[in-house]
N, CA, C and O atoms as a DFTB+ gen file, in Angstrom:
540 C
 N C O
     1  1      15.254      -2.433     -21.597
     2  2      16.415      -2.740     -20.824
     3  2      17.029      -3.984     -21.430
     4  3      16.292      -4.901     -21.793
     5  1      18.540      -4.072     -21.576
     6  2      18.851      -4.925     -22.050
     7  2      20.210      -5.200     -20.994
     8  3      21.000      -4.456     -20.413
     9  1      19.975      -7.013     -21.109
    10  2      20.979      -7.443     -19.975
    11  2      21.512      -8.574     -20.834
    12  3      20.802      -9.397     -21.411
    13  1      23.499      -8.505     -20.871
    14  2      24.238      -9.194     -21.215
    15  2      24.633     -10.112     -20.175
    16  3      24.714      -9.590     -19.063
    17  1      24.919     -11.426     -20.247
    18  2      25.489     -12.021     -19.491
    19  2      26.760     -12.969     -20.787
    20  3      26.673     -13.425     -21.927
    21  1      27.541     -12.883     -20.007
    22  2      28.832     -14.110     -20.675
    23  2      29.103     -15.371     -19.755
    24  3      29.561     -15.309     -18.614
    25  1      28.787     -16.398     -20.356
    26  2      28.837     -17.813     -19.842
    27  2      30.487     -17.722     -19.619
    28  3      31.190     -16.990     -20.316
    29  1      30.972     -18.508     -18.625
    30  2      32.608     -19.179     -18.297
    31  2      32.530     -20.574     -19.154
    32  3      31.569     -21.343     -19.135
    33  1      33.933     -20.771     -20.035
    34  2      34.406     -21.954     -20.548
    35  2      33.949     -23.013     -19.472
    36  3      33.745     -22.578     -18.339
    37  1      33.794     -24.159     -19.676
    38  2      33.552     -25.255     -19.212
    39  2      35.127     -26.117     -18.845
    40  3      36.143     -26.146     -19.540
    41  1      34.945     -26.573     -17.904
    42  2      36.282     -27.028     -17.098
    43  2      36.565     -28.223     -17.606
    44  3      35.623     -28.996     -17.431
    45  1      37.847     -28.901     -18.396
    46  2      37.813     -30.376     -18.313
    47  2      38.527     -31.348     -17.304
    48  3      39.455     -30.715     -16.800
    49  1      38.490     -32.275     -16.942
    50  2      39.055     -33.081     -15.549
    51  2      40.060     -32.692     -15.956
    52  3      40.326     -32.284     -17.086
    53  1      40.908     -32.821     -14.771
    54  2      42.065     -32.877     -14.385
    55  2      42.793     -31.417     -13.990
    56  3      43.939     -31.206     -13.592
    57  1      41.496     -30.334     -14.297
    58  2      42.086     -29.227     -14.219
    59  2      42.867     -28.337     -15.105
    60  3      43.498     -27.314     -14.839
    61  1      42.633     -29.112     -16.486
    62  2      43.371     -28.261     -17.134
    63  2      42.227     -27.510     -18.537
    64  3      41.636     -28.248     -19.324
    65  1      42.153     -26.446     -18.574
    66  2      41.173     -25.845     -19.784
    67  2      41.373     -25.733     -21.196
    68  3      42.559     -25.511     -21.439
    69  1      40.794     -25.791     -22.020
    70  2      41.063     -25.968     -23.089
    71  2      40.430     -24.936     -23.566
    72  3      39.250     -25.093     -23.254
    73  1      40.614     -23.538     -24.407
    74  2      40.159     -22.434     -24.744
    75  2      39.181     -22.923     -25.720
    76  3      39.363     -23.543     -26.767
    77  1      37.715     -22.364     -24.950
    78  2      37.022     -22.343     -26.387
    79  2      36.096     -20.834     -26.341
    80  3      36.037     -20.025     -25.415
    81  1      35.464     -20.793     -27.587
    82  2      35.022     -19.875     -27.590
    83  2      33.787     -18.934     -26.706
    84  3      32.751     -19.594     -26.626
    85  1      33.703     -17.886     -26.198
    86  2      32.868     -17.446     -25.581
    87  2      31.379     -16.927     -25.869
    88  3      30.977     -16.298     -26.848
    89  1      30.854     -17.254     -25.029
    90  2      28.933     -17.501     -25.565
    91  2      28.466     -16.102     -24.844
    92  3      28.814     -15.731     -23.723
    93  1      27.701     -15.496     -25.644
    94  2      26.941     -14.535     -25.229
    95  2      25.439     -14.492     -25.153
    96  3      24.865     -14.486     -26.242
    97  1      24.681     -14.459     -24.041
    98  2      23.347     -14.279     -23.949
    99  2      22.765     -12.955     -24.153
   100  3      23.598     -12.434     -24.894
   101  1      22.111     -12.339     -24.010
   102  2      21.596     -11.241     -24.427
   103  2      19.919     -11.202     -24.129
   104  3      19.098     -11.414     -25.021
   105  1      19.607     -10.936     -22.917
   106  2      17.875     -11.030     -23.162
   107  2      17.281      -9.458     -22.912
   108  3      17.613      -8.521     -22.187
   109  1      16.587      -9.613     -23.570
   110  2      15.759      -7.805     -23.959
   111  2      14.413      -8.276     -23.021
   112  3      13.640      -9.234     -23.044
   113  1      14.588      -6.956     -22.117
   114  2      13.243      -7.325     -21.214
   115  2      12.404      -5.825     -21.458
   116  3      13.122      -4.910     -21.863
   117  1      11.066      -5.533     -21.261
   118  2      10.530      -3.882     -21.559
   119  2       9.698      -3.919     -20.480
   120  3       8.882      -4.566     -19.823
   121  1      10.470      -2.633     -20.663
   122  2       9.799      -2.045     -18.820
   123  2       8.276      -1.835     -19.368
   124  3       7.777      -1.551     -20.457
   125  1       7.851      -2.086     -18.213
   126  2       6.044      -1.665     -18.028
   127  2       6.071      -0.129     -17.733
   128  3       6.759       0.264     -16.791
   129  1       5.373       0.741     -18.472
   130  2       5.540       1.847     -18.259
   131  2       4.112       2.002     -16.843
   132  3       2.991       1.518     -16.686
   133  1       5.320       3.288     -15.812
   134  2       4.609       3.084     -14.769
   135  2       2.918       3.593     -14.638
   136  3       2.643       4.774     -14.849
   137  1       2.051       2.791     -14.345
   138  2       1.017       3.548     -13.654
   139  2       0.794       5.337     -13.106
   140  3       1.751       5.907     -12.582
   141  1       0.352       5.579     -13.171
   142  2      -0.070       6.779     -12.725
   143  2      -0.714       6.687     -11.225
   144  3      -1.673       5.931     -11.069
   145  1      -0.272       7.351     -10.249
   146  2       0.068       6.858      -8.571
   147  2      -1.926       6.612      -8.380
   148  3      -2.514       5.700      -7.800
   149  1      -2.418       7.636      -9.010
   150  2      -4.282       7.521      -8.818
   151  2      -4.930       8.448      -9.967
   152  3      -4.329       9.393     -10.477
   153  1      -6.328       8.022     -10.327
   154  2      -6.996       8.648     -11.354
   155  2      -8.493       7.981     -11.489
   156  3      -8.701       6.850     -11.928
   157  1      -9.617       9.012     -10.970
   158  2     -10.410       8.877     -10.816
   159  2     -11.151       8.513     -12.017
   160  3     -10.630       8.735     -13.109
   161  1     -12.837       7.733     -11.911
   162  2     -13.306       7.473     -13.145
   163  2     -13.928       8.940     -13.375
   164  3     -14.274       9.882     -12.662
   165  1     -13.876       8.575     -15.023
   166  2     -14.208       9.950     -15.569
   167  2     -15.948      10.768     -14.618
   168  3     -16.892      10.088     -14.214
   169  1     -15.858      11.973     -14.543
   170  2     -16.693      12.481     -14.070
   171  2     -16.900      12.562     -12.936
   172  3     -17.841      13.280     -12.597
   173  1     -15.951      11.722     -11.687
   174  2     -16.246      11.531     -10.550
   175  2     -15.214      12.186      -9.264
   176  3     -13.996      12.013      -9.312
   177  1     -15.678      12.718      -8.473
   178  2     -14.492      12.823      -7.435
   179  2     -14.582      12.033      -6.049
   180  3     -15.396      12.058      -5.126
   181  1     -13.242      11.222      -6.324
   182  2     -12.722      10.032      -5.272
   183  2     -12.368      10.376      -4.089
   184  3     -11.543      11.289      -4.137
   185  1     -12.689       9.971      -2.790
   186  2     -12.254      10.694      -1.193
   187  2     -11.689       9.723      -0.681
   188  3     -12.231       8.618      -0.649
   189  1     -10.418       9.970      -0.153
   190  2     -10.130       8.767       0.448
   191  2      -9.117       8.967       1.876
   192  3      -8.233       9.818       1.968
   193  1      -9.456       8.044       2.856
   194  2      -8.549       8.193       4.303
   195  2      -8.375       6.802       4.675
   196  3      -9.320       6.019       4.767
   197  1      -6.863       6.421       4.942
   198  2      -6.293       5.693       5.869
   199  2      -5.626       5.611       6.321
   200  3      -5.185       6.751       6.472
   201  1      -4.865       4.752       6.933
   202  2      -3.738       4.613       8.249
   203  2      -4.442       4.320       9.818
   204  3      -5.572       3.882      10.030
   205  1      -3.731       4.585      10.506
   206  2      -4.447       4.208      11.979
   207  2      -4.845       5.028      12.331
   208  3      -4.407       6.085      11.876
   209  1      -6.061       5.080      13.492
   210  2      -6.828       5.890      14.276
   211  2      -7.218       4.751      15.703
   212  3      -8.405       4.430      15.757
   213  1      -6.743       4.448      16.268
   214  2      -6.908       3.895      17.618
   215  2      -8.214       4.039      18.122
   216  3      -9.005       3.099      18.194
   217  1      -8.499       5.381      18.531
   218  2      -9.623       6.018      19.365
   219  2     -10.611       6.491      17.935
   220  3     -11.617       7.090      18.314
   221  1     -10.544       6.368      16.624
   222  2     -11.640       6.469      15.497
   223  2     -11.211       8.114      14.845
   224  3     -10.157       8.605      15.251
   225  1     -11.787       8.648      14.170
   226  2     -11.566       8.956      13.386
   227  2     -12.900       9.944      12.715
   228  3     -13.919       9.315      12.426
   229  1     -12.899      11.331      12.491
   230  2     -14.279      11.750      12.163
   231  2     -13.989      12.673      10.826
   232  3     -13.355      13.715      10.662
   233  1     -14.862      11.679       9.811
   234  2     -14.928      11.898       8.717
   235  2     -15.602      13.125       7.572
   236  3     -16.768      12.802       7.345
   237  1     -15.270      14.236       6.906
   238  2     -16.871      14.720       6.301
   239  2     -15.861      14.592       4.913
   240  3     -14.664      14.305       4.926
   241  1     -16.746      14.906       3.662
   242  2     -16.344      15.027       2.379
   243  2     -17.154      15.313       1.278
   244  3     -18.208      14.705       1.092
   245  1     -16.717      16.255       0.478
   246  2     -18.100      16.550      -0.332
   247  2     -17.444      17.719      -1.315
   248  3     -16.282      17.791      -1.715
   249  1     -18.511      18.571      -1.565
   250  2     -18.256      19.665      -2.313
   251  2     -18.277      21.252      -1.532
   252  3     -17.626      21.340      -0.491
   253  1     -18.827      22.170      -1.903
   254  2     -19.623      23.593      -1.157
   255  2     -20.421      23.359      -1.081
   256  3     -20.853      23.486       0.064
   257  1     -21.294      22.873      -2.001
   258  2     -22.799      22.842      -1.673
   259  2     -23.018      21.256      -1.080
   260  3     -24.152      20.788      -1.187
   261  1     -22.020      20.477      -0.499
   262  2     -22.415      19.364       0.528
   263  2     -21.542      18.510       1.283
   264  3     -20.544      17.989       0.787
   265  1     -21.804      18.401       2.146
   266  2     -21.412      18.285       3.328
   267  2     -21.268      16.856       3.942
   268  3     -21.614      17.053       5.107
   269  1     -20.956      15.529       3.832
   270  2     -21.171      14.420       4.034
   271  2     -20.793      14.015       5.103
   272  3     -19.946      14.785       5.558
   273  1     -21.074      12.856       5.995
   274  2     -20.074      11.955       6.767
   275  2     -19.516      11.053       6.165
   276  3     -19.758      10.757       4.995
   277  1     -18.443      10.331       7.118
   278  2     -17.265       9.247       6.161
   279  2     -17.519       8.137       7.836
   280  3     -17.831       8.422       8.992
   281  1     -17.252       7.119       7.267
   282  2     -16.710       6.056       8.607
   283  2     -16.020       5.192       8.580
   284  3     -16.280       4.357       7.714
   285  1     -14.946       4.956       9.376
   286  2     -14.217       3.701       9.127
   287  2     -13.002       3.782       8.059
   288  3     -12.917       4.408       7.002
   289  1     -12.054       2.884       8.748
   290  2     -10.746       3.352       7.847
   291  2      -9.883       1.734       7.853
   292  3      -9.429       0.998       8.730
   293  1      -9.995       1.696       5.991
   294  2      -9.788       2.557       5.011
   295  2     -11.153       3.087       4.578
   296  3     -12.189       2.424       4.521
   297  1     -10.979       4.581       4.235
   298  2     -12.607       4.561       4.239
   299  2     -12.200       5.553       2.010
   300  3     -11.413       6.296       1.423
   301  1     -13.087       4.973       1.859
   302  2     -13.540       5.436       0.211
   303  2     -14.629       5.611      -0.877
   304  3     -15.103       4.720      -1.584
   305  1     -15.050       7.423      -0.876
   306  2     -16.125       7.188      -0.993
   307  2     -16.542       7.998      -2.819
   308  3     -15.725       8.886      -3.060
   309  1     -16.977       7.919      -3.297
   310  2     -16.896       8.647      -4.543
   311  2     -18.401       9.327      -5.070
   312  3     -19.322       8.512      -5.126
   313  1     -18.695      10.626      -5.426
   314  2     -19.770      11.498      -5.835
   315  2     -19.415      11.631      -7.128
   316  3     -18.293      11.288      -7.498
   317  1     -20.363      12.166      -8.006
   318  2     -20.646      12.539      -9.612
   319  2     -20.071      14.292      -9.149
   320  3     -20.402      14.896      -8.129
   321  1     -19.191      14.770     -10.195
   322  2     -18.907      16.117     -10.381
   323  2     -20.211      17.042     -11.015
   324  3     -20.972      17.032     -11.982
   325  1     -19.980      17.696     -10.013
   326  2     -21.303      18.937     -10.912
   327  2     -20.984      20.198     -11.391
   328  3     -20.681      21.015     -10.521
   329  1     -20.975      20.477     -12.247
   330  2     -20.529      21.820     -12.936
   331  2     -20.130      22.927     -12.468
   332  3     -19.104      23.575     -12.675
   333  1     -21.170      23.128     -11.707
   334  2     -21.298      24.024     -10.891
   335  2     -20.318      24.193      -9.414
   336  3     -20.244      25.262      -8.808
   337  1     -19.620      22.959      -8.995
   338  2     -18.628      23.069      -8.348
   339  2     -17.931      23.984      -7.941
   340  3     -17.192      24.469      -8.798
   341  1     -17.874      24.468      -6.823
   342  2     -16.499      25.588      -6.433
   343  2     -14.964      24.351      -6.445
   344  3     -14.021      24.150      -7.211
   345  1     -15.428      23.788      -5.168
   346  2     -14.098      23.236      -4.285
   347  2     -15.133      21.828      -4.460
   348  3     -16.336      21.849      -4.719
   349  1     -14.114      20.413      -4.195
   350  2     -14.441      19.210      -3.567
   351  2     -13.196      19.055      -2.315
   352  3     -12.086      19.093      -2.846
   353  1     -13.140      18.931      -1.159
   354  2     -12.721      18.273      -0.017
   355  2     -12.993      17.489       0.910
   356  3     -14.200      17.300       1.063
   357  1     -12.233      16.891       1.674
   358  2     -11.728      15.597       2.644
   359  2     -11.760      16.263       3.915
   360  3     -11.599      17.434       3.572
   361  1     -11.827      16.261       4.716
   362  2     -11.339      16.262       6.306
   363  2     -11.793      15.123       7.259
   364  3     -12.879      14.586       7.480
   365  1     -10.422      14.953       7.778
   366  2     -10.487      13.443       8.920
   367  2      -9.917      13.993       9.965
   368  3      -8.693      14.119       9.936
   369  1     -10.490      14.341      10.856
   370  2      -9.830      14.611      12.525
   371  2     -10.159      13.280      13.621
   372  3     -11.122      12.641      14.044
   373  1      -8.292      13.362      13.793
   374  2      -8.141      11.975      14.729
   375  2      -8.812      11.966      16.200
   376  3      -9.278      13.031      16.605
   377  1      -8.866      11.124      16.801
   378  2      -9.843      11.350      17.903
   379  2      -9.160      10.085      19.082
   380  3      -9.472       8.930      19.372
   381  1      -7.942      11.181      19.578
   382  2      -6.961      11.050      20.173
   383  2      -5.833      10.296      20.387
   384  3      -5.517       9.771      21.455
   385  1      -5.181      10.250      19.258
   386  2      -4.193       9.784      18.462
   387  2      -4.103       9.056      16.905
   388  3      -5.054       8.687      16.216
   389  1      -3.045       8.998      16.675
   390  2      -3.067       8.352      15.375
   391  2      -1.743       8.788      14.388
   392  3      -0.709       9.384      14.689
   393  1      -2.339       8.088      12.728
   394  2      -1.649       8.431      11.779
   395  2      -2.317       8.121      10.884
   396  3      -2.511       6.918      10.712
   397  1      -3.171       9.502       9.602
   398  2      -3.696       9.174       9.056
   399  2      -3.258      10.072       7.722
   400  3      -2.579      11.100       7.709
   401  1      -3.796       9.437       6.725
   402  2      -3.507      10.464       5.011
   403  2      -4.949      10.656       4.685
   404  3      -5.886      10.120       5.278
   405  1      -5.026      11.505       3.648
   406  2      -6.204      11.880       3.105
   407  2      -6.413      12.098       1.661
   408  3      -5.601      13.007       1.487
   409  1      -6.971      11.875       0.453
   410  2      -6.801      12.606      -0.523
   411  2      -7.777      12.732      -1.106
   412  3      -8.685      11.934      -0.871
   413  1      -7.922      13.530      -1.856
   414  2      -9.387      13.940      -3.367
   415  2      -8.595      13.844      -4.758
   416  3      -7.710      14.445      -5.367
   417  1      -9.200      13.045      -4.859
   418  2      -8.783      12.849      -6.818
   419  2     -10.185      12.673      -7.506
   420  3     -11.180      11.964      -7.355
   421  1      -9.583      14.087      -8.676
   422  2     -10.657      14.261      -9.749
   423  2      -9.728      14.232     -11.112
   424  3      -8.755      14.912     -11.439
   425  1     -10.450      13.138     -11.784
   426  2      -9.546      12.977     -13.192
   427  2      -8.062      12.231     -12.930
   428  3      -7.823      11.091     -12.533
   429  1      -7.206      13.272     -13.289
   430  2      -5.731      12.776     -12.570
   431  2      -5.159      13.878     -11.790
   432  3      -3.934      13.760     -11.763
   433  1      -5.566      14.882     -11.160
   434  2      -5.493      15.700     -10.349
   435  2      -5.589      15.103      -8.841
   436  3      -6.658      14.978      -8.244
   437  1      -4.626      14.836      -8.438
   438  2      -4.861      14.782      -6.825
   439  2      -4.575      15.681      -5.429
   440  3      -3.612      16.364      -5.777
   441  1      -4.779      15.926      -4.515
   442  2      -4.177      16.134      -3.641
   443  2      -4.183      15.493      -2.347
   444  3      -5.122      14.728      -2.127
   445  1      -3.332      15.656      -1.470
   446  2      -2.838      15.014      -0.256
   447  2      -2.598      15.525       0.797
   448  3      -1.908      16.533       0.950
   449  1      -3.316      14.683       1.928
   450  2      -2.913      15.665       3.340
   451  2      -2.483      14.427       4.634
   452  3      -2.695      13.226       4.463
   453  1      -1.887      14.972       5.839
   454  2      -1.232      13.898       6.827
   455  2      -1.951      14.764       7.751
   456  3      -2.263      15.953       7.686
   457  1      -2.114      13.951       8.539
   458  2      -2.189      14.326      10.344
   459  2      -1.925      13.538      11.174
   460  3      -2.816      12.691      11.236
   461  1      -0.796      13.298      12.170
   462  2      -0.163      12.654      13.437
   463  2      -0.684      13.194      14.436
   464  3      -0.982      14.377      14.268
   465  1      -0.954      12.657      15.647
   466  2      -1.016      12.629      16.779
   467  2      -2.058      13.511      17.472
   468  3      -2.397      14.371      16.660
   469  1      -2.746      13.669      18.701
   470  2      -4.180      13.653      19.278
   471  2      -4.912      15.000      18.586
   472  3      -4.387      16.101      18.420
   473  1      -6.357      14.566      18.211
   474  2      -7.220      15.248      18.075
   475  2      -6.590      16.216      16.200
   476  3      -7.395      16.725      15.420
   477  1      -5.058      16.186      15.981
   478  2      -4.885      16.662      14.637
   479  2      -5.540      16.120      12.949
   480  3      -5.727      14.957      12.592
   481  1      -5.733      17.130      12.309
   482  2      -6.944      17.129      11.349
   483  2      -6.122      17.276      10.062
   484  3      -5.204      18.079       9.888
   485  1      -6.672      16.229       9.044
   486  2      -5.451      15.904       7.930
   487  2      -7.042      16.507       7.155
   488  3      -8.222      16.313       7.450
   489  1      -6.421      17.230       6.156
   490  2      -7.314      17.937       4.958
   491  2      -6.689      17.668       3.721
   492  3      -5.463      17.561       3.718
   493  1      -7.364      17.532       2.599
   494  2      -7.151      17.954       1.001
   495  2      -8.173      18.196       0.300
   496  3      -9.195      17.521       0.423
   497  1      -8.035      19.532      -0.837
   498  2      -9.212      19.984      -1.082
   499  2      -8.594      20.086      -2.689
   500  3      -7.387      20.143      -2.924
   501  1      -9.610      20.097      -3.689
   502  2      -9.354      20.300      -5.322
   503  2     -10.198      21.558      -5.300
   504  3     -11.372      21.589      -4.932
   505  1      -9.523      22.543      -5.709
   506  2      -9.930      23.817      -6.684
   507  2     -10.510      23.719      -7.705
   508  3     -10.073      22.742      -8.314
   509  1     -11.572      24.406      -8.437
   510  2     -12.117      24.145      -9.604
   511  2     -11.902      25.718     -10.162
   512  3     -11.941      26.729      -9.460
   513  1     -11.612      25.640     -11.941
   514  2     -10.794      26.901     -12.166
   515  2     -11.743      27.130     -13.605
   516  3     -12.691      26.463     -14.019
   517  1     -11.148      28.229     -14.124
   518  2     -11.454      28.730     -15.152
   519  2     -12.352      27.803     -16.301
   520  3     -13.457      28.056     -16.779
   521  1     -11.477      26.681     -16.543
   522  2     -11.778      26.066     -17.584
   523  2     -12.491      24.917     -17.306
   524  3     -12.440      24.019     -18.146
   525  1     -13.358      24.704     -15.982
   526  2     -13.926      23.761     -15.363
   527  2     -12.984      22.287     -15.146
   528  3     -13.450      21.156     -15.004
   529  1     -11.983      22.559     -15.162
   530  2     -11.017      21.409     -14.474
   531  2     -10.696      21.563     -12.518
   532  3     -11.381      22.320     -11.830
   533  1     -10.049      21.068     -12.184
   534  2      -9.986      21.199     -11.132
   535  2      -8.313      21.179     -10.939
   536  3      -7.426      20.793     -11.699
   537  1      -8.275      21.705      -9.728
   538  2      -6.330      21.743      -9.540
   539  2      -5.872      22.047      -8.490
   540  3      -4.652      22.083      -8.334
């Protein structure tokens, strides 16, 4: 990104100007190229829930073959990927009211889920496919 600015002549007393020549600045600034919004460490899949839950919040997260609890929000919890993987998912059901998000990130694959208001259940789950990636 580049930003020009032009300075104004300088005034002499009495109000009257005397033309001189005009100055140009020029400063070159470089964008930071952006981050990537989330991206798990290699091999691992990341679970994560927050926002409010008033009355709490009931947590599980895992794979097919397991089944975990979660507590407390912000809550973030991370397992080793196993080959053998079907699915990894999240579920947080509010426990009578709220506003909460949810997500699973494996690699740079994420997904995302919401749930507002009593007893509603925010989910996100990663697919695991052909080529042992997930999606």
């Amino acid at each position: 990104m580049t930003v020009t600015i032009t300075a104004k002549p300088a005034e002499k007393a009495g109000g009257k100007e005397e033309p001189k020549p005009a100055v140009t600045v020029t400063k070159t600034v470089t964008a930071k190229p952006k981050a990537k919004e989330e991206e798990a460490p290699k091999g691992r899949a990341v679970f994560k829930v927050w926002g409010t839950a008033p009355n709490g919040v009931s947590v599980t997260y895992g794979s097919d073959s397991e089944n975990l609890d979660g507590s407390g929000l912000p809550m973030e919890k991370t397992l080793k990927v196993k080959d053998d993987a079907l699915y990894y998912t999240v579920s947080a059901q509010l426990q009578g009211g709220g506003d909460i998000q949810c997500s699973v990130t494996i690699g740079d694959e994420t997904k995302k889920g919401r749930a507002r208001g009593e007893y509603n259940i925010c989910m996100a789950q990663l697919n695991g496919d052909f080529f042992g990636g997930f999606s």
